Amino acid sequence: MQRVESGVSAAAARLLIVDDEAAHMRALCDTLEREGYVTRGFTSGREALEALREQSFDLLLTDLQMPAIDGITLLRACQEIDRDIACVLMTGHGTIATAVDALKAGALDYVLKPFKLSSILPVLARALATRALQRENIQLRESLAIYELSRAISQGLDRDAIVERTLAAAAGQRDVGAVYLLVPAEDGGTLRVAGFTGPAPRALESAALKLGESAERWVEGARRELGARVAPSPAGVLFRHPFDPRIAVALPIVAGGKFFGVLGFSSSRPERRIPPGQLRALDVLARTAASAFETAALVGELRRMNEELELRVRERTRDLEMANHDLEAFSYSVSHDLREPLRAVEGFCEMFRAEFAASVPEAGQKILERIWAGAGRMTRLINDLLHFSRLGRQPLECARVPLRELLEQCVARLEESRDGRRPGVQIGELPDCFADRALLEQVLINLLSNAIKFSAGRDDPRIEVGALRQGADIVYYVR
């Protein structure tokens, strides 16, 4: 058997040329090499198959009629090894029907022998372009699976859903056989199998592997077993599958400095390694899965924090309800314990005024009036305390409130509490507002009371109440 090899150019397409006529095979190799192709030529189909197992080719150019292995049989055997390889057949004038059968078997085109260089170059170009389009379509379908996994990131799916989608996306990649996903177990020191697809033994379902130790054993075993035949890959480490003797690759799932697991793949064709281009796609898949796991972890942490916050809110609400209940009990206690003495004071004052008013000197009457007024203020204070304690427990009743009218009523109440002494309140423009009238009244009384108290030491103090517009909002003020 004769074999011809040409030089290698990284930018050129690689052609596998098979023809039992040695002179014709050598002429094709030399001619196509001058056109920029990288060629390897054989006169035996069996040797060509061995070469294809050792390295990849873009196109098979083979004679149809050959001894031992004919062109159609060689085509089918080559596609078993590399389904991406394109094929062009060479045939004589009398075998056109057989060439048509070869097209049905998967050949992209054929040329009639004898042929000129000008006739075969366009055929090769078309075949390689068709192969490129087919590979692009396959990559688009594989990218769709990765895109679906990426959507899981934005949807914040839980861990089990991400495992399921990751396995489905990995299983949809070309040349991938078994797929398994290992995640850290609850103890933090072992890896457990979260799921797998493809031809994997049942023992894989319950496997628990020590984190670190097993990975090191796999890698070291691979180095000893495969040696120099395995080139380093930026995407991952090639090694023999721990559950299956076929060549496989394992990729770490890491994001944000956190380890989420290992995504493992085995080749669907034991005689061929996963190609570098496919490794890059699988690496993208592993990185996408890592982002999805990181998002799920963040969502889970946020959900846990929200649950803790809700629990704390419920506890605080319960404490507040208990405090309100205690306040209500205290208010009723104040009502009972303080109102009775005040009623007695007011009653004795009333009796004293009725029976002894004429005999009491003017100074004594002033003292009596002060006692009477103080008891009245104390009664109003107790009533206000009871009213305020009830306001917080009543539902809001929002309605349109004429604010100027309500403010004048509050000022009048304050005048009564200050024995008729006018606090000097200047009321400006006050648009109506939408609020709970009872609560708003209490707010206004508190604001006015504080303003009066802190301006009491000034000469001729004035309190101004008004409103101003800030954009679409109205701001009310007391100053």
Coordinates of C-alpha atoms in Angstrom, one line a residue:
M1 CA 0.0 0.0 0.0
Q2 CA 1.3 3.5 -0.9
R3 CA 0.7 6.6 1.2
V4 CA 1.5 10.2 0.5
E5 CA 1.6 13.0 3.2
S6 CA 1.9 16.7 2.5
G7 CA 2.8 19.7 4.7
V8 CA 0.4 21.1 7.3
S9 CA -1.1 24.6 7.2
A10 CA -3.3 25.7 10.1
A11 CA -5.5 27.9 7.9
A12 CA -6.1 25.3 5.2
A13 CA -8.8 22.6 4.9
R14 CA -7.6 19.1 5.6
L15 CA -8.4 16.6 2.8
L16 CA -8.3 12.8 3.2
I17 CA -7.6 11.4 -0.4
V18 CA -8.1 7.7 -1.2
D19 CA -7.5 6.2 -4.6
D20 CA -6.2 2.7 -5.4
E21 CA -4.3 4.1 -8.4
A22 CA -1.2 5.4 -6.7
A23 CA -0.1 7.7 -9.5
H24 CA -3.5 9.4 -9.6
M25 CA -3.6 9.7 -5.7
R26 CA -0.1 11.3 -5.7
A27 CA -1.0 13.7 -8.5
L28 CA -4.1 14.8 -6.6
C29 CA -2.2 15.4 -3.3
D30 CA 0.5 17.5 -5.1
T31 CA -2.0 19.5 -7.1
L32 CA -4.4 20.3 -4.3
E33 CA -1.4 21.1 -2.0
R34 CA -0.4 23.8 -4.4
E35 CA -4.0 25.2 -4.1
G36 CA -3.6 25.6 -0.3
Y37 CA -5.1 22.4 1.0
V38 CA -3.5 20.1 3.5
T39 CA -3.7 16.5 2.2
R40 CA -3.0 13.0 3.2
G41 CA -3.3 10.3 0.6
F42 CA -3.8 6.5 0.7
T43 CA -4.3 3.7 -1.7
S44 CA -6.1 1.6 1.0
G45 CA -9.4 2.4 2.6
R46 CA -8.3 0.5 5.8
E47 CA -5.2 2.8 6.2
A48 CA -7.4 5.9 5.6
L49 CA -9.7 4.8 8.4
E50 CA -6.7 4.4 10.8
A51 CA -5.6 7.9 9.9
L52 CA -9.1 9.3 10.6
R53 CA -9.1 7.7 14.0
E54 CA -5.8 9.5 14.8
Q55 CA -6.7 13.0 13.5
S56 CA -9.6 14.9 12.1
F57 CA -10.2 15.8 8.5
D58 CA -12.6 18.2 6.8
L59 CA -13.3 16.3 3.6
L60 CA -12.9 12.8 2.2
L61 CA -12.1 12.6 -1.5
T62 CA -12.3 8.9 -2.5
D63 CA -12.6 6.7 -5.5
L64 CA -15.8 4.8 -5.8
Q65 CA -14.5 1.5 -7.2
M66 CA -11.7 0.1 -5.1
P67 CA -10.7 -3.4 -4.0
A68 CA -11.3 -4.6 -0.4
I69 CA -13.2 -1.5 0.7
D70 CA -15.2 0.4 -2.0
G71 CA -16.0 4.1 -1.8
I72 CA -19.6 3.8 -0.3
T73 CA -18.4 1.4 2.4
L74 CA -15.5 3.7 3.2
L75 CA -17.9 6.7 3.4
R76 CA -20.1 5.0 5.9
A77 CA -17.2 3.9 8.0
C78 CA -15.7 7.4 8.0
Q79 CA -19.1 8.9 9.1
E80 CA -19.1 6.4 12.0
I81 CA -15.8 7.8 13.2
D82 CA -16.5 11.5 12.4
R83 CA -20.1 12.4 11.4
D84 CA -18.9 16.0 10.4
I85 CA -16.6 14.9 7.6
A86 CA -17.7 15.9 4.2
C87 CA -17.4 13.5 1.2
V88 CA -16.8 13.8 -2.5
L89 CA -16.7 10.7 -4.7
M90 CA -14.6 10.1 -7.8
T91 CA -16.1 7.7 -10.4
G92 CA -15.7 6.6 -13.9
H93 CA -18.2 7.1 -16.8
G94 CA -19.8 3.7 -16.3
T95 CA -20.8 4.0 -12.7
I96 CA -23.0 7.2 -12.5
A97 CA -25.9 5.2 -11.0
T98 CA -23.7 4.0 -8.2
A99 CA -22.5 7.5 -7.6
V100 CA -26.1 8.6 -7.2
D101 CA -26.5 5.9 -4.6
A102 CA -23.5 7.3 -2.8
L103 CA -25.1 10.7 -2.7
K104 CA -28.1 9.1 -1.0
A105 CA -25.6 7.5 1.5
G106 CA -24.3 10.9 2.5
A107 CA -21.8 12.1 -0.1
L108 CA -22.2 15.8 -0.9
D109 CA -21.1 15.6 -4.6
Y110 CA -19.2 13.5 -7.1
V111 CA -16.8 14.1 -10.1
L112 CA -16.3 12.0 -13.2
K113 CA -12.9 10.6 -14.0
P114 CA -10.8 11.7 -15.7
F115 CA -11.3 15.4 -14.7
K116 CA -9.3 18.6 -14.8
L117 CA -8.3 20.7 -11.8
S118 CA -10.6 23.5 -12.9
S119 CA -13.6 21.1 -12.5
I120 CA -12.8 19.6 -9.1
L121 CA -11.9 22.8 -7.3
P122 CA -15.5 24.2 -7.4
V123 CA -16.8 20.8 -6.2
L124 CA -14.5 20.8 -3.2
A125 CA -15.3 24.4 -2.4
R126 CA -19.1 23.7 -2.5
A127 CA -18.7 20.6 -0.3
L128 CA -16.7 22.4 2.3
A129 CA -19.1 25.3 2.3
T130 CA -22.0 22.9 2.8
R131 CA -20.1 21.3 5.6
A132 CA -19.6 24.7 7.2
L133 CA -23.3 25.5 7.0
Q134 CA -24.2 22.2 8.5
R135 CA -21.9 22.7 11.4
E136 CA -23.2 26.2 11.9
N137 CA -26.7 24.9 12.1
I138 CA -25.7 22.3 14.6
Q139 CA -23.9 25.0 16.7
L140 CA -27.0 27.2 16.6
R141 CA -29.2 24.3 17.9
E142 CA -26.6 23.7 20.7
S143 CA -26.5 27.4 21.5
L144 CA -30.3 27.3 21.9
A145 CA -29.9 24.8 24.7
I146 CA -27.4 27.0 26.4
Y147 CA -29.8 30.0 25.9
E148 CA -32.6 28.1 27.5
L149 CA -30.3 27.4 30.5
S150 CA -29.4 31.2 30.5
R151 CA -33.1 32.0 30.8
A152 CA -33.1 29.9 34.0
I153 CA -30.8 32.5 35.5
S154 CA -33.2 35.4 34.9
Q155 CA -36.1 33.3 36.1
G156 CA -34.5 32.4 39.4
L157 CA -35.3 28.7 39.2
D158 CA -34.6 26.5 42.1
R159 CA -31.6 24.1 42.3
D160 CA -33.4 21.0 41.1
A161 CA -34.8 22.8 38.0
I162 CA -31.3 24.1 37.1
V163 CA -29.9 20.6 37.5
E164 CA -32.6 19.3 35.1
R165 CA -32.0 22.0 32.5
T166 CA -28.2 21.7 32.7
L167 CA -28.4 17.9 32.1
A168 CA -30.8 18.4 29.2
A169 CA -28.6 21.1 27.6
A170 CA -25.5 19.0 28.0
A171 CA -27.2 15.9 26.6
G172 CA -28.2 18.0 23.5
Q173 CA -24.6 18.7 22.5
R174 CA -23.0 16.7 19.7
D175 CA -20.6 13.9 20.5
V176 CA -21.7 13.8 24.1
G177 CA -22.8 10.4 25.5
A178 CA -23.3 10.1 29.3
V179 CA -23.6 13.3 31.3
Y180 CA -23.5 13.5 35.1
L181 CA -23.7 16.4 37.6
L182 CA -22.0 16.2 41.0
V183 CA -22.9 18.7 43.7
P184 CA -21.5 19.1 47.2
A185 CA -23.3 17.0 49.8
E186 CA -24.8 18.4 53.0
D187 CA -21.7 17.4 55.0
G188 CA -19.5 19.6 52.8
G189 CA -16.8 17.0 52.3
T190 CA -18.2 14.8 49.6
L191 CA -19.8 15.1 46.2
R192 CA -23.1 13.4 45.5
V193 CA -24.6 12.7 42.1
A194 CA -27.5 15.2 41.5
G195 CA -28.4 13.6 38.2
F196 CA -27.2 12.0 35.0
T197 CA -28.2 11.1 31.5
G198 CA -27.1 8.6 28.9
P199 CA -25.5 5.1 29.4
A200 CA -24.4 5.3 33.0
P201 CA -24.6 2.4 35.5
R202 CA -27.2 2.4 38.2
A203 CA -24.5 2.6 40.9
L204 CA -24.0 6.2 39.8
E205 CA -27.4 7.2 41.4
S206 CA -26.1 6.6 44.9
A207 CA -22.4 7.4 44.4
A208 CA -20.8 9.6 47.0
L209 CA -17.3 10.8 46.3
K210 CA -14.8 12.4 48.6
L211 CA -14.3 16.0 47.6
G212 CA -10.7 16.7 46.4
E213 CA -9.4 13.1 46.9
S214 CA -11.5 11.6 44.1
A215 CA -10.8 14.4 41.7
E216 CA -7.1 14.1 42.3
R217 CA -7.3 10.3 41.8
W218 CA -9.1 10.7 38.5
V219 CA -6.7 13.3 37.2
E220 CA -3.5 11.4 38.3
G221 CA -4.9 8.2 36.9
A222 CA -5.6 9.9 33.6
R223 CA -2.1 11.2 33.3
R224 CA -0.6 7.7 33.9
E225 CA -3.0 6.0 31.6
L226 CA -3.1 8.5 28.7
G227 CA 0.3 10.1 29.0
A228 CA 1.4 12.3 26.2
R229 CA -1.5 11.3 24.0
V230 CA -3.7 13.8 25.9
A231 CA -3.0 17.5 25.2
P232 CA -3.8 20.0 28.0
S233 CA -7.2 21.7 27.4
P234 CA -8.0 25.2 28.6
A235 CA -11.6 24.1 29.2
G236 CA -10.9 21.1 31.5
V237 CA -8.9 18.0 32.2
L238 CA -9.3 15.0 30.0
F239 CA -9.3 11.7 31.9
R240 CA -10.9 8.3 31.9
H241 CA -14.4 8.3 33.2
P242 CA -14.6 7.0 36.8
F243 CA -17.7 5.0 36.1
D244 CA -17.2 4.2 32.4
P245 CA -13.9 3.4 30.6
R246 CA -14.5 5.9 27.8
I247 CA -12.6 9.2 27.4
A248 CA -14.5 12.0 29.2
V249 CA -14.1 15.5 30.4
A250 CA -15.1 17.1 33.8
L251 CA -15.6 20.8 34.2
P252 CA -15.8 22.6 37.6
I253 CA -19.0 24.7 38.2
V254 CA -17.6 27.8 39.9
A255 CA -19.0 31.3 40.1
G256 CA -18.2 34.2 42.4
G257 CA -15.4 32.2 44.0
K258 CA -17.9 29.6 45.2
F259 CA -17.8 25.9 44.2
F260 CA -21.2 24.5 43.1
G261 CA -20.2 21.1 41.7
V262 CA -18.7 19.2 38.7
L263 CA -20.3 18.7 35.3
G264 CA -18.9 15.6 33.6
F265 CA -19.3 14.4 29.9
S266 CA -18.2 11.3 28.2
S267 CA -17.8 10.9 24.4
S268 CA -20.5 9.2 22.5
R269 CA -17.8 7.6 20.4
P270 CA -15.2 5.8 22.5
E271 CA -12.7 5.8 19.7
R272 CA -12.5 9.6 19.5
R273 CA -11.9 12.3 21.9
I274 CA -14.3 15.2 22.3
P275 CA -13.0 17.8 19.8
P276 CA -11.5 21.1 21.1
G277 CA -14.4 23.2 19.6
Q278 CA -16.9 21.0 21.4
L279 CA -14.9 21.4 24.7
R280 CA -15.2 25.2 24.4
A281 CA -19.0 24.8 24.0
L282 CA -19.2 22.6 27.0
D283 CA -17.1 25.0 28.9
V284 CA -19.6 27.8 28.1
L285 CA -22.3 25.5 29.3
A286 CA -20.5 24.8 32.6
R287 CA -20.0 28.6 33.1
T288 CA -23.7 29.3 32.3
A289 CA -24.7 26.6 34.8
A290 CA -22.4 28.1 37.4
S291 CA -24.1 31.5 36.9
A292 CA -27.5 29.8 37.2
F293 CA -26.5 28.0 40.5
E294 CA -25.1 31.3 41.8
T295 CA -28.3 33.1 41.0
A296 CA -30.4 30.3 42.6
A297 CA -28.1 30.5 45.7
L298 CA -28.6 34.3 45.9
V299 CA -32.3 33.9 45.5
G300 CA -32.4 31.2 48.1
E301 CA -30.4 33.4 50.5
L302 CA -32.8 36.4 49.8
R303 CA -35.8 34.1 50.4
R304 CA -34.3 32.9 53.6
M305 CA -33.6 36.5 54.8
N306 CA -37.2 37.5 53.8
E307 CA -38.5 34.6 55.8
E308 CA -36.4 35.6 58.8
L309 CA -37.6 39.2 58.4
E310 CA -41.2 38.2 58.2
L311 CA -40.7 36.1 61.3
R312 CA -39.2 39.0 63.1
V313 CA -42.0 41.3 61.9
R314 CA -44.6 38.8 63.2
E315 CA -42.8 38.7 66.5
R316 CA -42.6 42.5 66.7
T317 CA -46.3 42.7 65.7
R318 CA -47.2 40.3 68.4
D319 CA -45.1 42.3 70.9
L320 CA -46.8 45.5 69.8
E321 CA -50.2 44.0 70.1
M322 CA -49.3 42.8 73.6
A323 CA -48.0 46.3 74.4
N324 CA -51.2 47.9 73.0
H325 CA -53.2 45.5 75.1
D326 CA -51.2 46.5 78.2
L327 CA -51.6 50.2 77.3
E328 CA -55.3 49.8 77.0
A329 CA -55.4 48.1 80.4
F330 CA -53.3 50.9 81.8
S331 CA -55.6 53.5 80.2
Y332 CA -58.7 52.0 81.8
S333 CA -56.8 51.7 85.1
V334 CA -55.9 55.4 84.8
S335 CA -59.5 56.2 84.0
H336 CA -60.8 54.4 87.0
D337 CA -58.0 55.3 89.5
L338 CA -57.6 59.0 88.6
R339 CA -61.1 60.0 87.6
E340 CA -62.6 59.1 90.9
P341 CA -60.3 61.4 93.0
L342 CA -60.8 64.2 90.4
R343 CA -64.5 63.9 90.6
A344 CA -64.2 64.1 94.4
V345 CA -62.1 67.3 94.1
E346 CA -64.5 68.9 91.6
G347 CA -67.5 67.8 93.7
F348 CA -66.1 69.3 96.9
C349 CA -65.2 72.5 95.0
E350 CA -68.8 72.7 93.7
M351 CA -70.2 72.2 97.2
F352 CA -67.8 74.7 98.8
R353 CA -68.7 77.3 96.2
A354 CA -72.4 76.7 96.7
E355 CA -72.4 76.9 100.5
F356 CA -69.5 79.2 101.5
A357 CA -69.0 81.5 98.5
A358 CA -70.4 84.5 100.3
S359 CA -68.2 84.0 103.4
V360 CA -64.9 83.3 101.5
P361 CA -62.7 86.3 100.9
E362 CA -61.6 87.2 97.4
A363 CA -58.2 85.7 97.8
G364 CA -59.7 82.4 98.9
Q365 CA -62.1 82.4 95.9
K366 CA -59.1 82.8 93.5
I367 CA -57.4 79.8 95.1
L368 CA -60.6 77.9 94.8
E369 CA -60.9 78.8 91.1
R370 CA -57.3 77.6 90.5
I371 CA -58.1 74.3 92.2
W372 CA -61.3 74.0 90.0
A373 CA -59.3 74.9 86.8
G374 CA -56.5 72.4 87.6
A375 CA -58.9 69.6 88.2
G376 CA -60.5 70.4 84.8
R377 CA -57.2 70.4 83.0
M378 CA -56.4 67.0 84.7
T379 CA -59.7 65.6 83.5
R380 CA -59.1 66.7 79.9
L381 CA -55.6 65.3 80.0
I382 CA -56.9 61.9 81.1
N383 CA -59.6 62.0 78.4
D384 CA -57.0 62.9 75.8
L385 CA -54.8 60.0 76.9
L386 CA -57.7 57.6 76.6
H387 CA -58.6 59.0 73.2
F388 CA -55.0 58.8 71.9
S389 CA -54.7 55.1 73.1
R390 CA -57.8 54.3 71.1
L391 CA -56.7 56.1 67.9
G392 CA -53.8 53.6 67.2
R393 CA -56.2 50.7 67.3
Q394 CA -58.9 52.1 65.1
P395 CA -58.9 51.6 61.3
L396 CA -58.0 54.5 59.1
E397 CA -61.0 56.4 57.8
C398 CA -59.5 58.6 55.0
A399 CA -61.6 61.4 53.6
R400 CA -61.3 65.0 52.4
V401 CA -60.5 67.2 55.4
P402 CA -61.0 71.0 55.4
L403 CA -57.7 71.7 57.0
R404 CA -58.2 75.4 57.9
E405 CA -61.5 74.6 59.7
L406 CA -59.8 71.7 61.6
L407 CA -56.8 73.9 62.6
E408 CA -59.1 76.6 64.0
Q409 CA -60.8 74.0 66.1
C410 CA -57.4 72.8 67.4
V411 CA -56.4 76.4 68.2
A412 CA -59.7 76.9 70.1
R413 CA -59.1 73.7 72.2
L414 CA -55.6 75.0 73.0
E415 CA -57.0 78.3 74.1
E416 CA -59.3 76.6 76.5
S417 CA -56.5 74.5 77.9
R418 CA -54.5 77.7 78.5
D419 CA -57.3 79.4 80.4
G420 CA -58.3 81.6 77.5
R421 CA -54.8 83.0 76.8
R422 CA -54.5 83.2 73.0
P423 CA -51.3 81.5 71.7
G424 CA -50.9 83.9 68.8
V425 CA -51.4 81.5 65.9
Q426 CA -51.2 83.0 62.4
I427 CA -53.0 80.8 59.8
G428 CA -52.0 81.1 56.1
E429 CA -53.4 79.4 53.0
L430 CA -54.2 75.8 53.8
P431 CA -55.5 73.6 50.9
D432 CA -57.8 70.7 51.9
C433 CA -56.1 67.3 52.2
F434 CA -57.1 63.6 52.1
A435 CA -56.5 62.0 55.6
D436 CA -57.9 60.4 58.7
R437 CA -59.5 63.4 60.5
A438 CA -59.1 62.1 64.0
L439 CA -55.4 61.2 63.6
L440 CA -54.7 64.5 61.8
E441 CA -56.3 66.5 64.6
Q442 CA -54.1 64.8 67.1
V443 CA -51.0 65.6 65.0
L444 CA -52.0 69.2 64.7
I445 CA -52.6 69.5 68.4
N446 CA -49.2 68.0 69.2
L447 CA -47.4 70.3 66.7
L448 CA -49.1 73.4 68.0
S449 CA -48.5 72.4 71.6
N450 CA -44.8 71.9 71.0
A451 CA -44.6 75.2 69.1
I452 CA -46.3 77.1 72.0
K453 CA -44.2 75.4 74.6
F454 CA -40.8 76.2 72.9
S455 CA -41.8 79.8 72.1
A456 CA -43.2 80.6 75.5
G457 CA -40.0 82.5 76.6
R458 CA -40.1 84.9 73.7
D459 CA -41.7 88.4 73.7
D460 CA -44.9 88.4 71.7
P461 CA -44.4 84.9 70.3
R462 CA -46.1 84.2 66.9
I463 CA -46.8 80.7 65.5
E464 CA -47.3 80.4 61.7
V465 CA -49.1 77.6 60.0
G466 CA -49.3 77.4 56.2
A467 CA -48.5 75.4 53.1
L468 CA -46.2 75.6 50.1
R469 CA -46.0 73.7 46.8
Q470 CA -42.9 71.7 45.9
G471 CA -43.4 70.3 42.4
A472 CA -46.5 68.0 42.4
D473 CA -46.5 67.9 46.3
I474 CA -48.0 70.2 48.9
V475 CA -45.9 70.6 52.1
Y476 CA -47.7 71.8 55.3
Y477 CA -45.6 73.4 58.0
V478 CA -45.9 74.8 61.6
R479 CA -43.2 77.2 62.6

